[in-house]
Every structure is written in structure tokens, then in C-alpha cells.
Short mmCIF file of C-alpha atoms in Angstrom, two decimals:
data_model
loop_
_atom_site.label_atom_id
_atom_site.label_comp_id
_atom_site.label_asym_id
_atom_site.label_seq_id
_atom_site.Cartn_x
_atom_site.Cartn_y
_atom_site.Cartn_z
CA MET A 1 234.81 226.99 173.86
CA VAL A 2 232.10 224.59 172.81
CA LYS A 3 232.62 225.56 169.15
CA GLN A 4 236.06 224.38 169.24
CA LEU A 5 235.07 221.36 170.78
CA ILE A 6 232.66 220.89 168.42
CA VAL A 7 235.14 221.40 165.78
CA TYR A 8 237.18 218.78 167.60
CA GLY A 9 234.06 216.33 167.66
CA LEU A 10 233.45 216.90 164.20
CA ILE A 11 237.03 216.06 162.71
CA TYR A 12 236.93 212.92 165.29
CA GLY A 13 233.41 212.07 164.29
CA GLY A 14 234.14 212.34 160.60
CA ILE A 15 237.14 209.95 161.00
CA ILE A 16 235.11 207.20 163.23
CA SER A 17 232.14 207.77 160.43
CA LEU A 18 234.18 206.67 157.43
CA GLY A 19 235.78 203.71 159.33
CA ALA A 20 232.76 202.87 160.47
CA ILE A 21 230.46 202.53 157.61
CA GLY A 22 232.56 199.69 156.09
CA LEU A 23 232.72 198.21 159.20
CA THR A 24 228.90 197.64 159.60
CA LEU A 25 228.24 196.53 155.67
CA ILE A 26 230.76 194.16 156.39
CA PHE A 27 229.18 193.06 159.54
CA ARG A 28 225.83 192.80 158.24
CA ILE A 29 226.86 191.10 154.74
CA LEU A 30 229.72 189.14 155.37
CA ARG A 31 228.08 188.35 159.06
CA PHE A 32 231.42 188.94 160.98
CA GLY A 33 233.17 192.02 162.85
CA HIS A 34 235.84 192.92 160.99
CA PHE A 35 238.58 193.12 163.70
CA ALA A 36 240.97 194.22 161.09
CA HIS A 37 238.73 196.85 160.03
CA GLY A 38 241.03 199.71 162.29
CA ASP A 39 244.49 198.19 161.04
CA MET A 40 243.71 198.67 157.62
CA MET A 41 243.35 202.25 158.39
CA THR A 42 246.87 202.48 159.24
CA LEU A 43 247.77 200.38 156.15
CA GLY A 44 245.71 203.13 154.16
CA ALA A 45 247.62 205.81 156.61
CA TYR A 46 251.22 204.49 155.93
CA LEU A 47 250.60 203.78 152.35
CA ALA A 48 250.19 207.47 151.61
CA LEU A 49 253.14 208.02 154.30
CA PHE A 50 255.25 205.96 151.67
CA PHE A 51 254.02 207.97 148.41
CA LYS A 52 254.55 211.10 150.85
CA ALA A 53 257.75 210.99 152.11
CA THR A 54 259.65 208.43 150.26
CA ALA A 55 258.31 208.84 146.32
CA GLY A 56 258.14 212.32 147.30
CA TRP A 57 254.52 213.18 145.82
CA PRO A 58 251.98 215.68 146.54
CA MET A 59 249.67 214.97 149.72
CA TRP A 60 246.67 214.90 147.57
CA ALA A 61 248.44 212.05 144.96
CA ALA A 62 249.57 210.23 147.66
CA ALA A 63 246.34 209.75 149.20
CA LEU A 64 244.87 209.09 145.92
CA ALA A 65 247.25 206.08 145.44
CA SER A 66 246.47 204.90 149.07
CA LEU A 67 242.88 204.71 147.82
CA VAL A 68 243.69 202.97 144.85
CA ILE A 69 245.89 200.57 146.76
CA THR A 70 244.31 199.96 150.03
CA PRO A 71 241.22 198.19 148.41
CA MET A 72 243.34 196.32 146.27
CA ALA A 73 245.31 194.72 149.71
CA ALA A 74 241.39 194.16 151.32
CA VAL A 75 240.61 192.15 147.83
CA LEU A 76 243.54 190.27 148.14
CA ILE A 77 243.14 189.45 152.17
CA ASP A 78 239.14 188.16 151.43
CA ARG A 79 240.63 185.93 148.73
CA LEU A 80 243.23 184.85 150.90
CA LEU A 81 241.81 184.43 154.34
CA TYR A 82 238.25 185.45 154.61
CA LYS A 83 236.74 183.68 151.35
CA PRO A 84 237.77 180.14 152.28
CA LEU A 85 236.07 180.34 155.48
CA ARG A 86 233.05 181.71 154.59
CA ARG A 87 231.38 178.54 154.70
CA THR A 88 232.80 177.99 158.24
CA THR A 89 230.77 180.18 161.41
CA PRO A 90 231.35 183.66 162.04
CA ALA A 91 233.19 183.48 165.32
CA ILE A 92 235.89 181.43 163.16
CA LEU A 93 236.07 184.78 160.68
CA LEU A 94 236.22 187.22 163.96
CA ILE A 95 239.27 185.25 165.01
CA ALA A 96 240.88 185.17 161.49
CA SER A 97 240.62 189.08 161.39
CA VAL A 98 242.16 189.54 164.83
CA GLY A 99 244.73 187.48 163.42
CA MET A 100 244.94 189.95 160.34
CA ALA A 101 244.72 192.50 162.40
CA LEU A 102 247.79 192.05 164.28
CA PHE A 103 249.96 191.04 160.77
CA LEU A 104 248.88 194.40 159.51
CA ARG A 105 249.92 196.21 162.29
CA HIS A 106 253.21 194.32 162.44
CA LEU A 107 253.87 194.43 158.91
CA VAL A 108 253.52 198.30 159.22
CA GLN A 109 256.07 198.02 161.95
CA PHE A 110 258.29 196.41 160.29
CA ILE A 111 258.43 198.54 157.19
CA TRP A 112 258.09 201.88 158.72
CA GLY A 113 259.32 201.36 162.12
CA ALA A 114 257.70 202.10 165.42
CA GLN A 115 258.35 205.59 165.82
CA VAL A 116 255.97 208.35 165.39
CA GLN A 117 256.03 209.96 161.93
CA VAL A 118 254.23 212.70 160.24
CA TYR A 119 252.92 213.74 156.67
CA ASN A 120 254.19 217.26 156.86
CA PRO A 121 257.02 218.30 159.43
CA GLY A 122 257.01 221.44 160.88
CA ILE A 123 254.27 223.94 162.49
CA GLU A 124 251.13 224.53 160.84
CA ARG A 125 249.90 227.96 161.61
CA PRO A 126 246.21 227.91 163.15
CA LEU A 127 243.65 230.01 161.71
CA LEU A 128 241.23 231.67 163.61
CA ILE A 129 237.52 231.55 161.87
CA TRP A 130 234.43 232.84 164.09
CA GLY A 131 236.61 232.20 167.28
CA VAL A 132 237.37 228.82 166.34
CA ARG A 133 241.62 228.26 166.18
CA ILE A 134 241.74 225.29 163.26
CA ARG A 135 244.32 224.45 161.19
CA PRO A 136 244.01 224.20 157.50
CA SER A 137 244.79 220.84 157.58
CA GLN A 138 241.78 220.44 159.64
CA ILE A 139 239.78 222.31 156.97
CA TRP A 140 240.57 219.76 154.64
CA ILE A 141 239.97 216.77 156.95
CA ILE A 142 236.41 218.04 157.29
CA VAL A 143 235.98 219.13 153.88
CA MET A 144 236.88 215.55 152.62
CA ALA A 145 234.62 213.84 155.38
CA VAL A 146 231.77 215.84 154.06
CA VAL A 147 232.58 215.03 150.23
CA LEU A 148 233.10 211.26 151.17
CA VAL A 149 230.18 210.86 153.05
CA PHE A 150 227.80 212.51 150.21
CA LEU A 151 229.61 210.49 147.71
CA VAL A 152 229.00 207.27 149.93
CA TRP A 153 225.38 208.57 150.14
CA VAL A 154 225.17 208.58 146.20
CA PHE A 155 226.77 205.41 145.86
CA LEU A 156 224.28 203.86 148.29
CA GLN A 157 220.97 205.41 147.10
CA LYS A 158 221.35 206.02 143.34
CA THR A 159 223.67 203.54 141.87
CA LYS A 160 222.76 199.85 140.64
CA PHE A 161 225.65 198.18 143.16
CA GLY A 162 224.63 200.68 146.12
CA LYS A 163 221.45 199.44 146.29
CA ALA A 164 222.27 195.79 146.05
CA MET A 165 224.82 196.25 148.71
CA ARG A 166 221.94 197.71 150.61
CA ALA A 167 219.88 194.81 149.49
CA MET A 168 222.31 192.11 151.05
CA ALA A 169 222.69 194.12 154.47
CA ASP A 170 218.64 193.72 154.44
CA ASN A 171 218.65 190.25 153.24
CA MET A 172 221.42 188.39 151.76
CA ASP A 173 219.35 184.83 150.57
CA LEU A 174 216.98 187.01 148.98
CA ALA A 175 219.52 188.89 147.04
CA ALA A 176 221.01 186.09 146.14
CA VAL A 177 217.56 184.47 144.51
CA SER A 178 216.95 187.95 142.99
CA GLY A 179 219.85 186.78 140.92
CA ILE A 180 222.41 189.43 142.47
CA ASP A 181 226.06 188.25 142.06
CA THR A 182 226.55 188.18 145.74
CA GLU A 183 230.58 187.39 145.45
CA ARG A 184 230.75 189.82 143.17
CA MET A 185 229.14 192.65 145.37
CA ILE A 186 231.08 191.29 148.45
CA THR A 187 234.40 192.09 146.67
CA TRP A 188 232.66 195.73 146.07
CA THR A 189 231.87 195.77 149.81
CA TRP A 190 235.46 195.32 150.87
CA VAL A 191 236.50 197.79 147.99
CA LEU A 192 233.94 200.30 149.75
CA GLY A 193 235.16 199.83 152.89
CA ALA A 194 238.95 199.78 152.52
CA VAL A 195 238.68 203.04 150.63
CA LEU A 196 237.04 204.93 153.33
CA ALA A 197 239.08 203.15 155.99
CA ALA A 198 242.39 204.65 154.17
CA ALA A 199 240.71 207.75 154.05
CA ALA A 200 239.86 207.60 157.50
CA GLY A 201 243.50 206.37 158.28
CA ILE A 202 244.88 209.08 156.21
CA MET A 203 242.58 211.96 158.16
CA LEU A 204 243.96 210.79 161.36
CA GLY A 205 247.41 210.73 160.39
CA ILE A 206 246.71 214.65 159.14
CA ASP A 207 245.05 214.96 162.20
CA THR A 208 247.48 213.71 165.10
CA GLN A 209 250.59 211.46 163.70
CA LEU A 210 251.24 208.04 162.48
CA ARG A 211 252.05 205.22 164.68
CA PRO A 212 251.58 201.73 164.10
CA VAL A 213 249.03 201.59 167.04
CA MET A 214 247.28 204.23 165.30
CA GLY A 215 244.06 202.18 163.99
CA TRP A 216 243.71 199.88 166.38
CA ILE A 217 243.17 202.23 169.17
CA MET A 218 239.79 203.23 167.09
CA LEU A 219 238.87 199.80 166.98
CA LEU A 220 236.54 200.64 170.07
CA PRO A 221 234.76 203.54 169.00
CA LEU A 222 234.51 202.14 165.05
CA PHE A 223 232.33 199.21 166.67
CA ALA A 224 230.71 201.49 169.07
CA ALA A 225 229.49 203.75 166.24
CA THR A 226 228.47 200.62 164.68
CA ILE A 227 226.09 199.18 167.36
CA LEU A 228 224.80 202.60 168.22
CA GLY A 229 223.71 203.26 164.54
CA GLY A 230 222.23 199.71 164.13
CA VAL A 231 224.48 196.89 162.50
CA GLY A 232 224.17 197.22 158.73
CA ASN A 233 222.84 200.64 158.37
CA PRO A 234 225.27 202.81 157.04
CA TYR A 235 223.61 206.03 157.90
CA GLY A 236 223.06 204.76 161.16
CA ALA A 237 226.83 204.42 160.90
CA ILE A 238 227.65 207.79 160.08
CA ALA A 239 225.19 209.32 162.81
CA GLY A 240 227.10 207.11 165.12
CA GLY A 241 230.20 207.85 164.39
CA MET A 242 229.28 211.62 164.67
CA ILE A 243 227.63 210.85 168.11
CA ILE A 244 230.53 208.56 169.31
CA GLY A 245 233.19 211.26 167.86
CA MET A 246 231.42 214.73 169.58
CA SER A 247 230.31 213.21 172.67
CA PRO A 248 234.05 212.72 173.91
CA GLU A 249 234.91 216.47 173.16
CA LEU A 250 232.10 217.79 174.62
CA SER A 251 232.36 215.71 177.65
CA THR A 252 235.41 217.14 178.64
CA LYS A 253 233.56 220.27 179.48
CA TYR A 254 232.27 218.47 182.31
CA ILE A 255 234.43 215.75 183.59
CA THR A 256 237.73 215.25 183.75
CA THR A 257 239.53 214.53 180.39
CA ALA A 258 240.69 210.95 181.64
CA TYR A 259 237.76 209.48 181.19
CA LYS A 260 237.37 210.50 177.74
CA PRO A 261 238.20 207.25 175.98
CA PRO A 262 236.00 204.51 177.63
CA GLY A 263 232.83 207.32 176.86
CA ALA A 264 232.43 205.82 173.83
CA LEU A 265 232.04 202.65 175.51
CA VAL A 266 229.66 203.79 178.38
CA ARG A 267 227.31 205.76 175.82
CA VAL A 268 226.17 202.21 173.98
CA VAL A 269 225.95 200.32 177.15
CA LEU A 270 223.72 202.84 177.85
CA LEU A 271 222.07 202.69 174.98
CA LEU A 272 221.67 198.93 174.46
CA PRO A 273 218.87 198.11 177.03
CA VAL A 274 216.78 200.83 175.55
CA ARG A 275 217.04 200.11 171.94
CA ALA A 276 219.14 196.87 171.47
CA GLN A 277 218.81 197.29 167.58
CA GLY A 278 220.76 200.41 167.85
CA LEU A 279 219.36 204.05 166.98
CA PHE A 280 218.54 203.16 163.17
CA GLY A 281 218.28 199.47 163.43
CA ALA A 282 215.29 197.43 162.29
CA LYS A 283 213.73 195.52 165.28
CA GLY A 284 214.32 192.08 164.95
CA ALA A 285 216.55 192.41 162.17
CA MET B 1 207.16 150.94 137.56
CA GLU B 2 203.89 151.53 135.33
CA GLN B 3 203.99 155.32 136.08
CA ALA B 4 207.72 155.93 135.50
CA VAL B 5 207.27 154.89 131.90
CA GLN B 6 204.21 156.86 131.82
CA LEU B 7 205.81 159.71 133.13
CA LYS B 8 208.85 159.70 130.63
CA PRO B 9 207.07 161.18 127.41
CA GLU B 10 205.47 164.09 129.69
CA ALA B 11 208.45 164.79 131.24
CA ALA B 12 210.34 165.53 127.63
CA SER B 13 208.25 168.06 126.83
CA ALA B 14 207.86 169.53 130.36
CA LEU B 15 209.32 173.24 131.13
CA LEU B 16 210.75 171.74 134.23
CA SER B 17 210.98 168.00 135.27
CA VAL B 18 212.22 166.96 138.84
CA GLU B 19 213.29 163.46 138.31
CA ASN B 20 213.77 161.42 141.50
CA VAL B 21 215.52 163.74 143.77
CA ARG B 22 216.43 163.04 147.14
CA ALA B 23 217.52 165.90 148.94
CA GLY B 24 218.16 167.55 152.44
CA TYR B 25 220.22 169.75 154.82
CA GLY B 26 223.52 168.30 156.42
CA GLU B 27 222.96 164.89 156.81
CA MET B 28 219.56 164.77 156.95
CA ASP B 29 217.38 163.92 153.59
CA ILE B 30 214.17 165.36 153.71
CA LEU B 31 213.02 164.40 150.13
CA HIS B 32 213.34 160.97 149.27
CA GLY B 33 213.31 160.60 145.54
CA VAL B 34 210.66 162.89 144.09
CA HIS B 35 209.37 163.23 140.69
CA LEU B 36 207.52 166.08 139.27
CA HIS B 37 207.07 168.49 136.27
CA VAL B 38 205.42 171.61 135.23
CA ARG B 39 204.39 172.31 131.43
CA GLU B 40 204.52 175.21 129.45
CA ASN B 41 201.50 178.04 130.62
CA GLU B 42 200.55 175.65 133.32
CA ILE B 43 199.60 176.51 137.49
CA VAL B 44 201.36 173.36 139.24
CA CYS B 45 200.20 173.52 142.98
CA VAL B 46 202.10 170.96 145.58
CA ILE B 47 200.01 170.20 149.00
CA GLY B 48 200.75 168.07 151.75
CA PRO B 49 201.15 168.30 155.41
CA ASN B 50 203.38 170.05 157.21
CA GLY B 51 207.16 168.40 157.41
CA ALA B 52 206.49 167.14 153.68
CA GLY B 53 209.24 168.79 152.30
CA LYS B 54 207.18 170.99 150.19
CA SER B 55 209.64 174.12 150.68
CA THR B 56 212.77 172.19 150.32
CA LEU B 57 211.30 170.87 146.92
CA MET B 58 211.29 174.21 145.93
CA LYS B 59 214.93 174.77 147.63
CA SER B 60 216.50 172.19 146.01
CA ILE B 61 214.96 173.14 142.58
CA PHE B 62 216.51 176.71 142.96
CA GLY B 63 219.93 175.25 143.72
CA LEU B 64 219.65 176.03 147.68
CA VAL B 65 219.57 172.49 149.15
CA ASN B 66 222.10 169.87 148.72
CA ILE B 67 220.87 167.50 146.10
CA ARG B 68 222.22 163.95 146.39
CA GLU B 69 220.57 161.82 144.00
CA GLY B 70 218.29 162.53 141.08
CA ARG B 71 218.08 165.53 138.35
CA ILE B 72 216.30 169.09 138.01
CA VAL B 73 215.84 169.53 134.16
CA PHE B 74 214.79 172.87 133.11
CA ARG B 75 213.78 174.06 129.15
CA GLY B 76 215.79 170.88 128.29
CA GLU B 77 218.82 171.81 130.29
CA ASP B 78 220.12 170.02 133.49
CA ILE B 79 220.56 172.68 136.34
CA THR B 80 220.71 170.39 139.03
CA ALA B 81 222.72 172.12 141.99
CA LEU B 82 223.39 175.16 139.72
CA PRO B 83 224.06 178.38 141.52
CA PRO B 84 220.92 180.87 141.93
CA VAL B 85 221.79 183.90 139.82
CA GLN B 86 222.45 180.85 136.89
CA ILE B 87 219.29 179.83 137.37
CA VAL B 88 217.71 183.08 137.30
CA ARG B 89 219.12 183.98 133.85
CA ARG B 90 218.05 180.74 132.34
CA GLY B 91 214.47 182.23 133.48
CA MET B 92 213.31 181.10 136.41
CA CYS B 93 212.61 183.08 139.87
CA TYR B 94 211.56 182.27 143.13
CA VAL B 95 209.47 183.92 145.80
CA PRO B 96 210.30 182.31 148.95
CA GLN B 97 207.75 182.07 151.98
CA THR B 98 208.89 184.09 154.29
CA ALA B 99 211.34 187.38 154.28
CA ASN B 100 210.31 187.85 150.35
CA VAL B 101 211.27 191.65 150.28
CA PHE B 102 213.99 193.74 150.92
CA PRO B 103 212.53 195.58 154.24
CA SER B 104 215.17 199.14 154.36
CA LEU B 105 214.27 199.36 150.52
CA THR B 106 211.48 201.12 148.93
CA VAL B 107 208.93 199.32 146.52
CA GLU B 108 210.99 200.98 143.43
CA GLU B 109 214.25 199.58 144.59
CA ASN B 110 212.87 196.31 145.79
CA LEU B 111 211.59 195.87 142.01
CA GLU B 112 215.27 197.22 140.66
CA MET B 113 216.81 194.42 142.36
CA GLY B 114 214.55 191.91 140.89
CA ALA B 115 216.02 192.98 137.59
CA PHE B 116 219.62 193.45 138.84
CA ILE B 117 220.61 191.44 135.47
CA ARG B 118 218.71 193.29 133.47
CA ASP B 119 220.31 196.30 131.33
CA ARG B 120 217.68 197.68 129.77
CA GLY B 121 213.88 197.60 129.80
CA VAL B 122 213.82 197.68 133.60
CA ARG B 123 211.32 201.05 133.70
CA GLU B 124 209.00 199.64 131.05
CA LYS B 125 208.99 196.42 133.37
CA MET B 126 208.39 198.29 136.40
CA GLU B 127 205.21 200.25 134.73
CA GLU B 128 203.82 196.82 133.75
CA MET B 129 204.27 195.75 137.16
CA PHE B 130 202.27 198.76 138.22
CA GLU B 131 199.75 198.12 135.96
CA LEU B 132 199.32 194.21 137.61
CA PHE B 133 199.52 195.77 140.92
CA PRO B 134 198.33 199.08 141.22
CA ILE B 135 199.13 199.49 144.93
CA LEU B 136 202.53 199.43 144.59
CA LYS B 137 202.07 202.29 142.42
CA GLU B 138 200.73 204.74 144.42
CA ARG B 139 203.73 203.32 147.14
CA ARG B 140 206.55 202.86 144.94
CA ARG B 141 208.51 205.27 147.42
CA GLN B 142 207.64 203.61 150.68
CA LYS B 143 209.55 201.13 152.25
CA ALA B 144 208.89 197.75 152.21
CA GLY B 145 209.21 196.85 155.23
CA THR B 146 206.56 199.26 156.69
CA MET B 147 203.69 197.49 154.31
CA SER B 148 200.97 194.93 155.39
CA GLY B 149 201.74 191.32 154.57
CA GLY B 150 199.45 191.41 151.38
CA GLN B 151 201.43 194.15 149.87
CA GLN B 152 204.87 192.71 150.64
CA GLN B 153 203.49 189.33 148.80
CA MET B 154 202.82 191.49 145.63
CA VAL B 155 206.15 193.41 146.23
CA ALA B 156 207.74 190.09 146.32
CA MET B 157 205.84 188.60 143.04
CA ALA B 158 206.28 191.61 141.22
CA ARG B 159 210.26 191.58 141.95
CA ALA B 160 210.43 188.02 140.83
CA LEU B 161 208.64 188.91 137.81
CA MET B 162 211.13 191.45 136.88
CA LEU B 163 213.13 189.40 134.76
CA ASP B 164 210.59 187.99 132.76
CA PRO B 165 210.40 184.50 134.21
CA ALA B 166 208.95 181.54 132.02
CA LEU B 167 208.54 179.78 135.46
CA LEU B 168 207.68 181.45 138.63
CA LEU B 169 207.88 179.47 142.03
CA LEU B 170 205.76 180.30 144.69
CA ASP B 171 206.17 179.15 148.08
CA GLU B 172 202.46 179.78 150.31
CA PRO B 173 201.80 182.76 148.78
CA THR B 174 198.76 183.11 151.07
CA ALA B 175 200.69 182.21 154.20
CA GLY B 176 199.53 184.35 156.92
CA LEU B 177 197.24 186.57 155.13
CA SER B 178 193.95 187.29 155.60
CA PRO B 179 190.72 185.70 153.47
CA LYS B 180 190.24 189.00 151.61
CA PHE B 181 194.10 189.07 150.86
CA ALA B 182 195.11 185.50 149.79
CA GLU B 183 192.16 185.53 147.53
CA MET B 184 193.53 188.90 145.90
CA VAL B 185 196.90 187.11 146.01
CA LEU B 186 195.76 183.80 144.49
CA GLU B 187 193.82 186.27 141.69
CA LYS B 188 196.74 187.85 141.11
CA VAL B 189 198.41 184.13 140.16
CA THR B 190 195.89 183.52 137.58
CA GLU B 191 196.38 186.75 136.32
CA ILE B 192 200.39 186.10 135.66
CA ASN B 193 199.64 182.52 134.29
CA ARG B 194 197.24 184.14 131.50
CA ARG B 195 200.57 186.57 130.48
CA GLY B 196 202.13 183.11 129.89
CA VAL B 197 204.00 182.31 132.80
CA SER B 198 204.14 179.18 134.05
CA ILE B 199 203.67 178.35 138.37
CA LEU B 200 204.96 175.86 140.58
CA MET B 201 203.40 177.02 143.75
CA ILE B 202 202.80 175.45 147.66
CA GLU B 203 199.34 176.17 148.91
CA GLN B 204 198.83 175.43 152.22
CA ASN B 205 194.74 176.34 151.72
CA ALA B 206 194.92 173.19 149.41
CA ARG B 207 191.19 174.03 148.08
CA ALA B 208 191.86 177.42 147.35
CA GLY B 209 195.27 176.63 145.72
CA LEU B 210 194.10 173.46 143.40
CA GLU B 211 190.86 175.31 142.48
CA ILE B 212 193.08 177.98 140.16
CA SER B 213 195.87 174.66 139.49
CA HIS B 214 195.95 172.68 136.26
CA ARG B 215 197.53 169.83 137.60
CA GLY B 216 198.59 169.20 141.41
CA TYR B 217 200.84 167.25 143.69
CA VAL B 218 200.29 165.48 147.13
CA LEU B 219 203.27 165.16 149.01
CA THR B 220 203.56 163.41 152.50
CA THR B 221 206.92 162.70 154.33
CA GLY B 222 208.98 163.62 151.47
CA ARG B 223 207.79 161.45 148.97
CA ASN B 224 204.96 161.60 146.15
CA ARG B 225 201.48 160.41 147.20
CA LEU B 226 199.37 161.04 144.48
CA ASP B 227 199.08 163.72 141.23
CA ASP B 228 196.28 164.30 139.19
CA THR B 229 194.72 167.38 137.55
CA GLY B 230 193.37 170.01 140.01
CA ARG B 231 190.25 169.08 139.89
CA ALA B 232 190.57 165.21 140.34
CA LEU B 233 192.46 165.68 143.65
CA LEU B 234 189.55 168.25 144.80
CA GLU B 235 187.44 165.26 144.32
CA ASN B 236 189.48 162.47 145.56
CA GLU B 237 188.44 161.59 148.72
CA GLU B 238 191.76 160.86 150.43
CA VAL B 239 193.06 164.44 149.42
CA GLY B 240 189.14 165.49 150.71
CA ARG B 241 189.65 163.90 153.79
CA LEU B 242 193.05 164.84 154.66
CA PHE B 243 193.33 168.36 153.18
CA LEU B 244 190.16 169.54 152.65
CA GLY B 245 189.01 169.06 155.79
CA GLY B 246 185.98 166.80 155.01
#
């Protein structure tokens, strides 16, 4: 039973982690909570649905197309909405992103409808591995999440752009005086954030179903993971995502499932008085 | 008037010249017409009381403050209000007074970031920096944020030197350091200068700063008060009374 819950937690945690990596980097580099991040996941999920169901592409190709188009949309949104507001206060950017979240959600609903949809109609027979019931598509989700997290690690740790992204999250002003082209790196931050958000959205769609509100309701766990991991720390976001994803599943063993969703918030509230900088955040940062 | 006429030929051959700059934040002016120049291979030190606008002067040279009047000329080119990225490309690098390293990046990564716009020769340059600051080689994989203040200052200077700048701006490189480390940092400044880098620095320890400088400027309330050779300023009675403690 516990093994089963761990597998569910791994899937849910992986999805949260992927969304939270972008959220935490944007939070630190652009200095605002990006409330449209969940709806960017929704957009990514539905773009894949378009290529899968409407265009009839195989699932992997549809997912890939979404991973290409979603970041383009994110960069466009940044240029049109966020960039002109960048010299104002974070509160204005935050409110603008709430507006963008509503816009994206209703755009999705307008195009694809409010009804629940799935990538693959029909029933998938679960496999039994080491006493754990798992659907083949869920295995794919776990594999993809691990691969993506590994690729993010390679990008942030080994490439010049990835290091510059971490440098910007550390100290934006110093990055600028070092000669890092911060505007260009901000574009790359959006690309990274949106690719991962789209991937998370697609995984969520594969694991459950697609609904226009699917991303919006992920915002609470996303922010919880970001804060838990220390704002601005992508590795913290991954750990935070896994904790936030795992614990509600495991908590159902001890408390009734009705209390599962607010669990993430409770954990953040319990943590903050002890470590206001998050689990992995630097003090005073 | 006399001074302005006298300045011109010098300013024309200068590496950097700050001409009558009026600048500040928001609505408020901090600098009310400051002039200064740095020639090739010089160490120039700016001293003055707190609030004189020394740091603002550095930031306006580096395009981080609104310049309302006057201009900044570097290597014969007007760079007034260019963004930092463009200034770095032209051969000027800057070490801010505080928050001058990337704390969660390793020493090596900090240096790499200093050379962000450089495509090749990064390794060689890094080895050169390790030779100049041997302690950094030992700690190349340590996160900069976990190092002592003096070591962080060395990371910061090394980061700024990664691009082979013609001119290095140092904002109070010894602030908050123990006397031993302060002395060491100033020794490094002299060594960097001997390698052919011109230096413009602010130093709160006026005596130590002027001792290693070719020339110095005294700034008070956003205006030029005095300028002369480092030695002459050290012997100047007014400077002695105000900044050198008697």
C-alpha cells in the first residue's frame, strides 16, 4: 500500500517539480510570482491534445510540438505584457500575470471547450510490478520526469547559459555589470520555464484528464514547492516539489483524503517560522 | 575657468574622462558637475566623506545611474548612458562595493561569468587569475558565498579581470576587511596595475589609497574639492585634517 502511494507521489511530485523549476527562476530573476504558470501548463497540455487528437500525430510528436510552441507563446507573452511592465513594481507584474492566467484559461476553454478530455480514449490495463499497480503511461511519466530533471541539471550546471541563469538568480545587478546580456537571458529563462511547464501539463493530462482549470489548481502546490525549496533555487524547487507531491499521497494513509489538497499549504505554514528562507534558500537572500 | 582650460589637453589624451557630470537617482541629484580623468597605466583614487557621491560617480560611469548633464568618454568614445553590457565590451570592468560575487556559484563559475562575453581563452585567463590569486585556485570548487570577506573581494576582482579590461573600477575594495587583508588587497591592486590595467578606485582608507595611487581626487557633496598627485594630497594640510586623521 505504501509502495503504491509512493509511486503516485512520485508522479504528482515530478509534475510539481517541473512546474516549480520555472516558477522559482522567474520569481528570482524577474522578481514576481508568475501566476500564469499553471495556465501555461494547461496551454501546453492542450497544444499536445491538438496535435494528437485533431492532427492525428503520435503522442511523442504531439508532445514535442507542444514543447516547441508553448515556449514561443511564453516569450511572446513576455514581450507583449511583462516586458513593458518590467520597470514598474513586482505587484503590477503579479497582477498582470493573474490577468494572463485568466486569459489563457478562457482561451483554452473557448477553443477546446469546458468538457473533460483525454489523450487516449479507452482503458489502459495496469501492470503489476513489485506489488505496485502502475499503468504503462505512468511509467512513461516517471521516466520523462527523471530525464527532464537530469537535463535541467546538465543545463544549469554544465552550460554557459545555465550558469548565467543561476548567476542572475543570485545577483541580477552583478550579472549585468559582468557583461551578461540579461534581456537575452530573461528570454531563455522563459523558454526553459515554459518547456518544463508544458511537459508538466502534458504529464498531468496523461495521468488524469485535460480540463481548462487543470493548471490553475496546480498553482498552490507549485508555489508551495517554490517556497519550500527556497525561492530562486531550482534544485530546491525539485526537492520541494517531491515533498509536496509525496506527502499528500502518504498522508492519506493516516488522515482522511478530504484533507489532502490543503496539505501542501499546511506544510509551508509549518516550515516558514523555522526556516523563512526555505529548505535550501540562502539566508538573507 | 583657469582649471577648465588646464584640464582639456590632458582629458583629450585620457583613457577615461568624466566631464561635468550631473547625475542622481529619481528626482534627486547626487553629483553636481563632477569632472575626473584617468590616463593609461594610472591608479587614480577618489576619496571623500560619506555621502560625497563617490559610489554614485562609479555607477554613473558604468551606466547604472541617470546622467542628466555632462558626458563620459572612454577611449575617445562617448559612452554616456550606454548599458553595462556595452561598456564591458569596450574594455571597462567594475567591482561593486557590496554583493560583488555570485554566492551560490563556485569560484570557477564566478570567473566564468566574468568572461561571459568571451568565447575563447577563458581557461588560460582563469589560470592567470589563479596565479595572481593563488588562494582561489585552492578553493576553485568552493561556493563564493561561503568564503571570507577578503577572499570574496579577490573573487570579485578576478571576475572583473577575466575580460582583460583596459580600466578597472573598484568601489572600496578594502571595506569591512581586516587590516591584514586590506593591505593584501591593495598590494594586489598595485600588481594588477603593473600588468597594464589602469585603475579608478574609491578608498575609505584615504592614506592607504593615496599611497599606492598616482593621482587622487577629493569629492565633497557631489562636487570636486581637490585633485593632485597622490603624494601631494597626502601632504596637503586640508586633506590631512579632514581625511587622514590629523
